[in-house]
Amino acid sequence: MIETWQKDTHDVNALAAELGKQVEAVNSGDLRRAEGLLIAQAHTLDNIFANLARRATSQQYLTQWEAYMRIAMKAQNQCRMTLETLASIKNPPVVIARQANINHGGQQQVNNGAAVPAQGQPSHAPESVIQQSKLLEATNGERLDFGAKGKASGADSRMAPLGARKRPQDRSR
């Protein structure tokens, strides 16, 4: 297998041939090499965790103990994630779908819902009419009565309520 490349000679052609064989094996559904790699990685990470945790217990100062334990816990988490990946490869999650949209290459259009009749329907959205903003009027030019003008609130007594249609002279702001 890969040992041909790992010896003292670095034959790139042998490496490419071996990688090609491994890719073909994975494509045909043979995941033994990937599973073996993951379990070896998990065991290595577990060993790193145990070694760092053991070293942490022999430390006299909190900073060194904390540094060892932080790295040990990261190794333990990586080990857990590796085993989780291996478990998901061995036992993939079951998906129950009501509709499967499978498309191999190319574009796919899925229309869910009732069919829309093609005749008489425009192919674009209708133009919306934008109405001009107007002052509020009750009917035919009568203004709505909002009651008497209020006094300035106690929060900012310098502010006085505006009179009818008072606007700034400089309208460019």
Short mmCIF file of N, CA and C in Angstrom, two decimals:
data_model
loop_
_atom_site.label_atom_id
_atom_site.label_comp_id
_atom_site.label_asym_id
_atom_site.label_seq_id
_atom_site.Cartn_x
_atom_site.Cartn_y
_atom_site.Cartn_z
N MET A 1 0.82 -1.19 0.00
CA MET A 1 0.00 0.00 0.00
C MET A 1 0.87 1.25 0.00
N ILE A 2 0.66 2.10 0.97
CA ILE A 2 1.35 3.39 1.01
C ILE A 2 2.81 3.22 1.45
N GLU A 3 3.16 2.04 1.96
CA GLU A 3 4.53 1.82 2.43
C GLU A 3 5.53 1.98 1.30
N THR A 4 5.12 1.75 0.06
CA THR A 4 6.03 1.90 -1.07
C THR A 4 6.58 3.31 -1.13
N TRP A 5 5.77 4.26 -0.79
CA TRP A 5 6.19 5.66 -0.85
C TRP A 5 6.89 6.07 0.43
N GLN A 6 6.59 5.41 1.54
CA GLN A 6 7.13 5.84 2.82
C GLN A 6 8.56 5.37 3.06
N LYS A 7 9.06 4.45 2.26
CA LYS A 7 10.44 4.02 2.45
C LYS A 7 11.37 5.16 2.07
N ASP A 8 12.63 4.89 2.01
CA ASP A 8 13.62 5.94 1.75
C ASP A 8 13.46 6.57 0.37
N THR A 9 12.85 5.87 -0.54
CA THR A 9 12.66 6.45 -1.87
C THR A 9 11.31 7.16 -1.91
N HIS A 10 11.27 8.27 -2.56
CA HIS A 10 10.04 9.05 -2.68
C HIS A 10 9.58 8.98 -4.13
N ASP A 11 8.95 7.88 -4.48
CA ASP A 11 8.46 7.68 -5.83
C ASP A 11 7.06 8.29 -5.94
N VAL A 12 6.99 9.45 -6.57
CA VAL A 12 5.72 10.16 -6.69
C VAL A 12 4.74 9.37 -7.54
N ASN A 13 5.24 8.66 -8.54
CA ASN A 13 4.34 7.86 -9.39
C ASN A 13 3.70 6.73 -8.59
N ALA A 14 4.47 6.11 -7.69
CA ALA A 14 3.91 5.05 -6.85
C ALA A 14 2.86 5.63 -5.90
N LEU A 15 3.14 6.82 -5.38
CA LEU A 15 2.17 7.48 -4.50
C LEU A 15 0.88 7.79 -5.25
N ALA A 16 1.01 8.32 -6.46
CA ALA A 16 -0.18 8.66 -7.25
C ALA A 16 -0.97 7.40 -7.59
N ALA A 17 -0.28 6.31 -7.90
CA ALA A 17 -0.98 5.06 -8.22
C ALA A 17 -1.71 4.53 -6.99
N GLU A 18 -1.06 4.57 -5.83
CA GLU A 18 -1.69 4.10 -4.59
C GLU A 18 -2.89 4.96 -4.22
N LEU A 19 -2.74 6.28 -4.34
CA LEU A 19 -3.87 7.16 -4.05
C LEU A 19 -5.03 6.91 -5.01
N GLY A 20 -4.71 6.63 -6.26
CA GLY A 20 -5.76 6.30 -7.23
C GLY A 20 -6.51 5.04 -6.83
N LYS A 21 -5.78 4.02 -6.34
CA LYS A 21 -6.43 2.79 -5.87
C LYS A 21 -7.34 3.07 -4.67
N GLN A 22 -6.85 3.92 -3.76
CA GLN A 22 -7.65 4.22 -2.57
C GLN A 22 -8.90 5.02 -2.93
N VAL A 23 -8.78 5.92 -3.88
CA VAL A 23 -9.95 6.69 -4.32
C VAL A 23 -10.97 5.77 -4.97
N GLU A 24 -10.50 4.83 -5.80
CA GLU A 24 -11.41 3.87 -6.42
C GLU A 24 -12.11 3.02 -5.37
N ALA A 25 -11.37 2.61 -4.34
CA ALA A 25 -11.96 1.79 -3.27
C ALA A 25 -13.05 2.56 -2.54
N VAL A 26 -12.78 3.83 -2.23
CA VAL A 26 -13.78 4.65 -1.53
C VAL A 26 -14.99 4.87 -2.42
N ASN A 27 -14.76 5.14 -3.69
CA ASN A 27 -15.87 5.37 -4.62
C ASN A 27 -16.73 4.12 -4.80
N SER A 28 -16.13 2.95 -4.65
CA SER A 28 -16.92 1.71 -4.77
C SER A 28 -17.57 1.33 -3.45
N GLY A 29 -17.35 2.13 -2.40
CA GLY A 29 -18.03 1.89 -1.12
C GLY A 29 -17.16 1.23 -0.07
N ASP A 30 -15.90 0.96 -0.38
CA ASP A 30 -15.00 0.33 0.59
C ASP A 30 -14.37 1.41 1.46
N LEU A 31 -14.83 1.56 2.68
CA LEU A 31 -14.33 2.60 3.58
C LEU A 31 -13.42 2.04 4.67
N ARG A 32 -12.87 0.84 4.46
CA ARG A 32 -12.04 0.23 5.50
C ARG A 32 -10.81 1.07 5.81
N ARG A 33 -10.16 1.61 4.79
CA ARG A 33 -8.96 2.42 5.03
C ARG A 33 -9.32 3.68 5.80
N ALA A 34 -10.38 4.36 5.41
CA ALA A 34 -10.80 5.58 6.10
C ALA A 34 -11.20 5.28 7.54
N GLU A 35 -11.90 4.17 7.75
CA GLU A 35 -12.29 3.79 9.11
C GLU A 35 -11.07 3.46 9.95
N GLY A 36 -10.12 2.75 9.35
CA GLY A 36 -8.87 2.43 10.07
C GLY A 36 -8.10 3.68 10.43
N LEU A 37 -8.05 4.62 9.51
CA LEU A 37 -7.37 5.89 9.76
C LEU A 37 -8.03 6.64 10.91
N LEU A 38 -9.36 6.68 10.92
CA LEU A 38 -10.08 7.39 11.98
C LEU A 38 -9.88 6.73 13.34
N ILE A 39 -9.91 5.40 13.40
CA ILE A 39 -9.73 4.75 14.69
C ILE A 39 -8.29 4.91 15.18
N ALA A 40 -7.32 4.90 14.27
CA ALA A 40 -5.93 5.14 14.68
C ALA A 40 -5.77 6.57 15.19
N GLN A 41 -6.41 7.51 14.54
CA GLN A 41 -6.35 8.90 14.98
C GLN A 41 -7.00 9.05 16.35
N ALA A 42 -8.11 8.39 16.57
CA ALA A 42 -8.79 8.47 17.87
C ALA A 42 -7.91 7.91 18.98
N HIS A 43 -7.26 6.76 18.72
CA HIS A 43 -6.38 6.17 19.74
C HIS A 43 -5.19 7.08 20.02
N THR A 44 -4.63 7.69 18.98
CA THR A 44 -3.50 8.60 19.16
C THR A 44 -3.91 9.81 19.99
N LEU A 45 -5.05 10.38 19.69
CA LEU A 45 -5.53 11.54 20.45
C LEU A 45 -5.85 11.17 21.89
N ASP A 46 -6.36 9.97 22.11
CA ASP A 46 -6.63 9.52 23.48
C ASP A 46 -5.32 9.36 24.25
N ASN A 47 -4.30 8.86 23.58
CA ASN A 47 -2.99 8.72 24.22
C ASN A 47 -2.41 10.09 24.55
N ILE A 48 -2.55 11.05 23.63
CA ILE A 48 -2.07 12.42 23.89
C ILE A 48 -2.80 13.01 25.08
N PHE A 49 -4.12 12.81 25.15
CA PHE A 49 -4.89 13.31 26.30
C PHE A 49 -4.36 12.72 27.61
N ALA A 50 -4.18 11.40 27.64
CA ALA A 50 -3.73 10.75 28.88
C ALA A 50 -2.34 11.23 29.28
N ASN A 51 -1.46 11.38 28.31
CA ASN A 51 -0.09 11.83 28.59
C ASN A 51 -0.09 13.26 29.13
N LEU A 52 -0.85 14.15 28.51
CA LEU A 52 -0.89 15.54 28.97
C LEU A 52 -1.58 15.67 30.33
N ALA A 53 -2.61 14.89 30.56
CA ALA A 53 -3.28 14.93 31.87
C ALA A 53 -2.34 14.43 32.96
N ARG A 54 -1.55 13.38 32.66
CA ARG A 54 -0.57 12.88 33.63
C ARG A 54 0.48 13.94 33.92
N ARG A 55 0.95 14.61 32.88
CA ARG A 55 1.95 15.68 33.08
C ARG A 55 1.37 16.83 33.90
N ALA A 56 0.11 17.13 33.70
CA ALA A 56 -0.52 18.24 34.43
C ALA A 56 -0.54 17.96 35.93
N THR A 57 -0.73 16.70 36.31
CA THR A 57 -0.80 16.38 37.74
C THR A 57 0.53 16.57 38.45
N SER A 58 1.64 16.55 37.70
CA SER A 58 2.95 16.72 38.34
C SER A 58 3.41 18.18 38.37
N GLN A 59 2.59 19.10 37.91
CA GLN A 59 2.98 20.51 37.89
C GLN A 59 2.76 21.15 39.25
N GLN A 60 3.65 22.08 39.61
CA GLN A 60 3.56 22.75 40.90
C GLN A 60 2.77 24.06 40.81
N TYR A 61 2.77 24.67 39.65
CA TYR A 61 2.13 25.98 39.50
C TYR A 61 0.86 25.86 38.67
N LEU A 62 -0.08 26.71 39.00
CA LEU A 62 -1.38 26.66 38.35
C LEU A 62 -1.30 26.96 36.85
N THR A 63 -0.44 27.89 36.46
CA THR A 63 -0.37 28.27 35.03
C THR A 63 0.09 27.09 34.17
N GLN A 64 1.09 26.33 34.65
CA GLN A 64 1.55 25.17 33.88
C GLN A 64 0.49 24.07 33.88
N TRP A 65 -0.15 23.86 35.04
CA TRP A 65 -1.20 22.85 35.13
C TRP A 65 -2.34 23.19 34.17
N GLU A 66 -2.72 24.49 34.16
CA GLU A 66 -3.81 24.92 33.29
C GLU A 66 -3.46 24.75 31.82
N ALA A 67 -2.21 25.07 31.45
CA ALA A 67 -1.79 24.93 30.05
C ALA A 67 -1.85 23.47 29.61
N TYR A 68 -1.32 22.57 30.44
CA TYR A 68 -1.37 21.14 30.10
C TYR A 68 -2.81 20.64 30.00
N MET A 69 -3.63 21.04 30.95
CA MET A 69 -5.01 20.56 30.96
C MET A 69 -5.82 21.13 29.79
N ARG A 70 -5.55 22.36 29.41
CA ARG A 70 -6.26 22.95 28.27
C ARG A 70 -5.96 22.16 26.99
N ILE A 71 -4.69 21.86 26.78
CA ILE A 71 -4.32 21.10 25.58
C ILE A 71 -4.84 19.67 25.68
N ALA A 72 -4.81 19.09 26.89
CA ALA A 72 -5.32 17.74 27.07
C ALA A 72 -6.81 17.67 26.75
N MET A 73 -7.56 18.67 27.20
CA MET A 73 -9.00 18.68 26.94
C MET A 73 -9.29 18.89 25.45
N LYS A 74 -8.45 19.66 24.77
CA LYS A 74 -8.62 19.82 23.32
C LYS A 74 -8.37 18.48 22.61
N ALA A 75 -7.36 17.74 23.06
CA ALA A 75 -7.09 16.43 22.47
C ALA A 75 -8.25 15.47 22.73
N GLN A 76 -8.81 15.53 23.93
CA GLN A 76 -9.95 14.67 24.25
C GLN A 76 -11.15 15.02 23.38
N ASN A 77 -11.39 16.30 23.16
CA ASN A 77 -12.51 16.73 22.31
C ASN A 77 -12.29 16.28 20.86
N GLN A 78 -11.06 16.38 20.38
CA GLN A 78 -10.77 15.92 19.02
C GLN A 78 -10.98 14.41 18.91
N CYS A 79 -10.62 13.69 19.96
CA CYS A 79 -10.84 12.24 19.99
C CYS A 79 -12.33 11.94 19.91
N ARG A 80 -13.12 12.67 20.69
CA ARG A 80 -14.57 12.48 20.68
C ARG A 80 -15.15 12.76 19.29
N MET A 81 -14.71 13.86 18.67
CA MET A 81 -15.23 14.20 17.34
C MET A 81 -14.82 13.17 16.29
N THR A 82 -13.61 12.62 16.43
CA THR A 82 -13.16 11.60 15.49
C THR A 82 -14.01 10.34 15.62
N LEU A 83 -14.28 9.94 16.87
CA LEU A 83 -15.13 8.76 17.09
C LEU A 83 -16.56 9.02 16.62
N GLU A 84 -17.03 10.24 16.78
CA GLU A 84 -18.37 10.60 16.30
C GLU A 84 -18.44 10.52 14.78
N THR A 85 -17.39 10.96 14.12
CA THR A 85 -17.32 10.86 12.66
C THR A 85 -17.32 9.41 12.23
N LEU A 86 -16.54 8.59 12.92
CA LEU A 86 -16.49 7.17 12.60
C LEU A 86 -17.86 6.52 12.79
N ALA A 87 -18.54 6.88 13.88
CA ALA A 87 -19.87 6.33 14.13
C ALA A 87 -20.87 6.75 13.06
N SER A 88 -20.77 7.99 12.59
CA SER A 88 -21.70 8.44 11.55
C SER A 88 -21.41 7.78 10.21
N ILE A 89 -20.16 7.39 9.98
CA ILE A 89 -19.84 6.66 8.75
C ILE A 89 -20.40 5.24 8.83
N LYS A 90 -20.22 4.61 9.98
CA LYS A 90 -20.68 3.23 10.15
C LYS A 90 -22.21 3.15 10.21
N ASN A 91 -22.85 4.11 10.87
CA ASN A 91 -24.30 4.13 11.03
C ASN A 91 -24.83 5.50 10.62
N PRO A 92 -25.03 5.73 9.34
CA PRO A 92 -25.50 7.06 8.91
C PRO A 92 -26.90 7.33 9.45
N PRO A 93 -27.21 8.61 9.70
CA PRO A 93 -28.54 8.94 10.22
C PRO A 93 -29.62 8.64 9.18
N VAL A 94 -30.77 8.25 9.67
CA VAL A 94 -31.89 7.92 8.79
C VAL A 94 -32.69 9.19 8.53
N VAL A 95 -32.98 9.46 7.27
CA VAL A 95 -33.76 10.63 6.90
C VAL A 95 -35.06 10.15 6.26
N ILE A 96 -36.16 10.58 6.83
CA ILE A 96 -37.46 10.26 6.25
C ILE A 96 -37.97 11.52 5.57
N ALA A 97 -38.07 11.46 4.26
CA ALA A 97 -38.47 12.64 3.49
C ALA A 97 -39.77 12.34 2.76
N ARG A 98 -40.64 13.33 2.73
CA ARG A 98 -41.91 13.17 2.02
C ARG A 98 -41.71 13.37 0.52
N GLN A 99 -40.69 14.12 0.16
CA GLN A 99 -40.46 14.40 -1.25
C GLN A 99 -38.96 14.37 -1.48
N ALA A 100 -38.54 13.64 -2.47
CA ALA A 100 -37.12 13.58 -2.80
C ALA A 100 -36.92 14.23 -4.16
N ASN A 101 -36.11 15.25 -4.19
CA ASN A 101 -35.79 15.94 -5.44
C ASN A 101 -34.37 15.54 -5.81
N ILE A 102 -34.24 14.63 -6.72
CA ILE A 102 -32.93 14.12 -7.10
C ILE A 102 -32.63 14.59 -8.51
N ASN A 103 -31.49 15.20 -8.68
CA ASN A 103 -31.09 15.71 -9.98
C ASN A 103 -29.61 15.43 -10.15
N HIS A 104 -29.25 14.69 -11.15
CA HIS A 104 -27.85 14.38 -11.39
C HIS A 104 -27.36 15.29 -12.52
N GLY A 105 -26.71 16.38 -12.15
CA GLY A 105 -26.24 17.35 -13.14
C GLY A 105 -27.37 18.23 -13.61
N GLY A 106 -27.11 19.29 -14.26
CA GLY A 106 -28.16 20.13 -14.82
C GLY A 106 -29.00 20.85 -13.78
N GLN A 107 -29.93 21.64 -14.26
CA GLN A 107 -30.77 22.42 -13.37
C GLN A 107 -32.06 21.68 -13.09
N GLN A 108 -32.65 21.96 -11.96
CA GLN A 108 -33.90 21.32 -11.57
C GLN A 108 -34.85 22.38 -11.06
N GLN A 109 -36.11 22.25 -11.45
CA GLN A 109 -37.14 23.16 -10.96
C GLN A 109 -38.20 22.32 -10.28
N VAL A 110 -38.52 22.68 -9.05
CA VAL A 110 -39.54 21.96 -8.29
C VAL A 110 -40.68 22.91 -8.04
N ASN A 111 -41.87 22.55 -8.49
CA ASN A 111 -43.06 23.36 -8.28
C ASN A 111 -43.96 22.63 -7.29
N ASN A 112 -43.99 23.10 -6.08
CA ASN A 112 -44.87 22.52 -5.07
C ASN A 112 -46.14 23.34 -5.01
N GLY A 113 -47.26 22.68 -4.94
CA GLY A 113 -48.53 23.40 -4.86
C GLY A 113 -49.37 23.15 -6.09
N ALA A 114 -50.51 23.81 -6.14
CA ALA A 114 -51.45 23.63 -7.24
C ALA A 114 -50.89 24.23 -8.52
N ALA A 115 -51.24 23.61 -9.63
CA ALA A 115 -50.79 24.11 -10.92
C ALA A 115 -51.52 25.40 -11.26
N VAL A 116 -50.80 26.33 -11.83
CA VAL A 116 -51.37 27.62 -12.19
C VAL A 116 -51.73 27.57 -13.67
N PRO A 117 -52.98 27.92 -14.04
CA PRO A 117 -53.33 27.90 -15.46
C PRO A 117 -52.53 28.94 -16.22
N ALA A 118 -52.09 28.56 -17.42
CA ALA A 118 -51.21 29.42 -18.19
C ALA A 118 -51.96 30.50 -18.95
N GLN A 119 -53.23 30.28 -19.29
CA GLN A 119 -53.95 31.24 -20.11
C GLN A 119 -54.42 32.42 -19.27
N GLY A 120 -54.27 33.60 -19.82
CA GLY A 120 -54.78 34.80 -19.18
C GLY A 120 -53.92 35.30 -18.03
N GLN A 121 -52.88 34.60 -17.66
CA GLN A 121 -52.03 35.03 -16.56
C GLN A 121 -50.81 35.75 -17.12
N PRO A 122 -50.52 36.95 -16.65
CA PRO A 122 -49.31 37.62 -17.13
C PRO A 122 -48.07 36.91 -16.59
N SER A 123 -46.99 36.97 -17.35
CA SER A 123 -45.76 36.32 -16.93
C SER A 123 -44.92 37.21 -16.02
N HIS A 124 -45.42 38.39 -15.73
CA HIS A 124 -44.68 39.29 -14.85
C HIS A 124 -45.64 39.87 -13.82
N ALA A 125 -45.09 40.46 -12.81
CA ALA A 125 -45.92 41.06 -11.76
C ALA A 125 -46.60 42.31 -12.31
N PRO A 126 -47.83 42.57 -11.89
CA PRO A 126 -48.51 43.78 -12.37
C PRO A 126 -47.84 45.02 -11.80
N GLU A 127 -47.92 46.10 -12.56
CA GLU A 127 -47.35 47.35 -12.09
C GLU A 127 -48.20 47.91 -10.96
N SER A 128 -47.55 48.33 -9.91
CA SER A 128 -48.30 48.89 -8.79
C SER A 128 -48.40 50.40 -8.97
N VAL A 129 -49.52 50.94 -8.56
CA VAL A 129 -49.75 52.37 -8.66
C VAL A 129 -49.31 53.00 -7.36
N ILE A 130 -48.39 53.93 -7.45
CA ILE A 130 -47.90 54.62 -6.26
C ILE A 130 -48.71 55.90 -6.10
N GLN A 131 -49.42 56.00 -5.00
CA GLN A 131 -50.24 57.17 -4.77
C GLN A 131 -49.42 58.25 -4.09
N GLN A 132 -49.74 59.49 -4.41
CA GLN A 132 -49.03 60.62 -3.84
C GLN A 132 -49.46 60.81 -2.39
N SER A 133 -48.50 61.14 -1.54
CA SER A 133 -48.81 61.41 -0.14
C SER A 133 -49.62 62.69 -0.04
N LYS A 134 -50.64 62.70 0.80
CA LYS A 134 -51.49 63.87 0.97
C LYS A 134 -51.66 64.15 2.45
N LEU A 135 -52.06 65.38 2.75
CA LEU A 135 -52.41 65.68 4.13
C LEU A 135 -53.69 64.95 4.48
N LEU A 136 -53.85 64.59 5.73
CA LEU A 136 -55.06 63.88 6.13
C LEU A 136 -56.27 64.79 5.99
N GLU A 137 -57.28 64.29 5.35
CA GLU A 137 -58.52 65.03 5.17
C GLU A 137 -59.68 64.12 5.52
N ALA A 138 -60.71 64.67 6.16
CA ALA A 138 -61.89 63.87 6.48
C ALA A 138 -62.65 63.58 5.19
N THR A 139 -63.21 64.58 4.57
CA THR A 139 -63.88 64.42 3.28
C THR A 139 -63.82 65.75 2.55
N ASN A 140 -63.56 65.70 1.31
CA ASN A 140 -63.65 66.86 0.43
C ASN A 140 -63.02 68.13 0.99
N GLY A 141 -61.78 68.08 1.37
CA GLY A 141 -61.11 69.30 1.80
C GLY A 141 -61.23 69.63 3.27
N GLU A 142 -62.01 68.91 4.05
CA GLU A 142 -62.10 69.20 5.48
C GLU A 142 -60.95 68.51 6.20
N ARG A 143 -60.26 69.25 7.02
CA ARG A 143 -59.15 68.68 7.77
C ARG A 143 -59.68 67.93 8.98
N LEU A 144 -58.96 66.88 9.36
CA LEU A 144 -59.34 66.15 10.57
C LEU A 144 -59.01 66.98 11.79
N ASP A 145 -59.82 66.91 12.82
CA ASP A 145 -59.60 67.65 14.06
C ASP A 145 -58.90 66.73 15.05
N PHE A 146 -57.68 67.08 15.38
CA PHE A 146 -56.93 66.27 16.33
C PHE A 146 -57.04 66.81 17.74
N GLY A 147 -57.89 67.72 17.98
CA GLY A 147 -58.05 68.28 19.32
C GLY A 147 -57.18 69.51 19.48
N ALA A 148 -57.17 70.02 20.69
CA ALA A 148 -56.40 71.23 20.98
C ALA A 148 -54.92 70.92 20.97
N LYS A 149 -54.14 71.95 20.69
CA LYS A 149 -52.70 71.78 20.71
C LYS A 149 -52.26 71.54 22.14
N GLY A 150 -51.36 70.59 22.30
CA GLY A 150 -50.89 70.25 23.64
C GLY A 150 -49.79 71.18 24.11
N LYS A 151 -49.56 71.18 25.40
CA LYS A 151 -48.47 71.98 25.97
C LYS A 151 -47.18 71.17 25.87
N ALA A 152 -46.08 71.85 26.05
CA ALA A 152 -44.80 71.17 26.05
C ALA A 152 -44.75 70.23 27.23
N SER A 153 -44.11 69.09 27.05
CA SER A 153 -44.04 68.11 28.14
C SER A 153 -43.04 68.58 29.18
N GLY A 154 -43.09 67.95 30.34
CA GLY A 154 -42.19 68.32 31.43
C GLY A 154 -40.76 67.87 31.18
N ALA A 155 -40.57 66.96 30.24
CA ALA A 155 -39.23 66.44 29.99
C ALA A 155 -38.34 67.51 29.38
N ASP A 156 -38.86 68.29 28.44
CA ASP A 156 -38.07 69.35 27.82
C ASP A 156 -39.01 70.53 27.62
N SER A 157 -39.08 71.38 28.64
CA SER A 157 -40.06 72.47 28.61
C SER A 157 -39.71 73.55 27.60
N ARG A 158 -38.48 73.59 27.10
CA ARG A 158 -38.12 74.60 26.10
C ARG A 158 -38.74 74.26 24.75
N MET A 159 -39.12 73.02 24.55
CA MET A 159 -39.72 72.61 23.29
C MET A 159 -41.19 72.98 23.30
N ALA A 160 -41.63 73.69 22.32
CA ALA A 160 -43.04 74.06 22.20
C ALA A 160 -43.63 73.28 21.05
N PRO A 161 -44.94 72.97 21.09
CA PRO A 161 -45.53 72.25 19.97
C PRO A 161 -45.54 73.13 18.73
N LEU A 162 -45.39 72.49 17.57
CA LEU A 162 -45.38 73.22 16.31
C LEU A 162 -46.77 73.67 15.94
N GLY A 163 -46.85 74.80 15.28
CA GLY A 163 -48.12 75.28 14.77
C GLY A 163 -48.45 74.54 13.48
N ALA A 164 -49.54 74.93 12.86
CA ALA A 164 -49.98 74.25 11.65
C ALA A 164 -48.98 74.50 10.53
N ARG A 165 -48.48 73.47 9.94
CA ARG A 165 -47.62 73.49 8.76
C ARG A 165 -46.42 74.41 8.88
N LYS A 166 -45.76 74.39 10.02
CA LYS A 166 -44.52 75.15 10.15
C LYS A 166 -43.39 74.26 9.65
N ARG A 167 -42.64 74.78 8.71
CA ARG A 167 -41.54 74.01 8.14
C ARG A 167 -40.30 74.88 8.15
N PRO A 168 -39.14 74.29 8.11
CA PRO A 168 -37.92 75.10 8.07
C PRO A 168 -37.80 75.84 6.74
N GLN A 169 -37.12 76.99 6.79
CA GLN A 169 -36.94 77.77 5.58
C GLN A 169 -35.99 77.06 4.62
N ASP A 170 -34.95 76.42 5.18
CA ASP A 170 -33.97 75.72 4.34
C ASP A 170 -34.44 74.28 4.18
N ARG A 171 -35.05 73.93 3.05
CA ARG A 171 -35.61 72.60 2.85
C ARG A 171 -34.60 71.61 2.28
N SER A 172 -33.37 72.03 2.08
CA SER A 172 -32.37 71.13 1.50
C SER A 172 -31.84 70.15 2.53
N ARG A 173 -32.19 70.28 3.78
CA ARG A 173 -31.67 69.39 4.81
C ARG A 173 -32.51 68.18 4.94
#
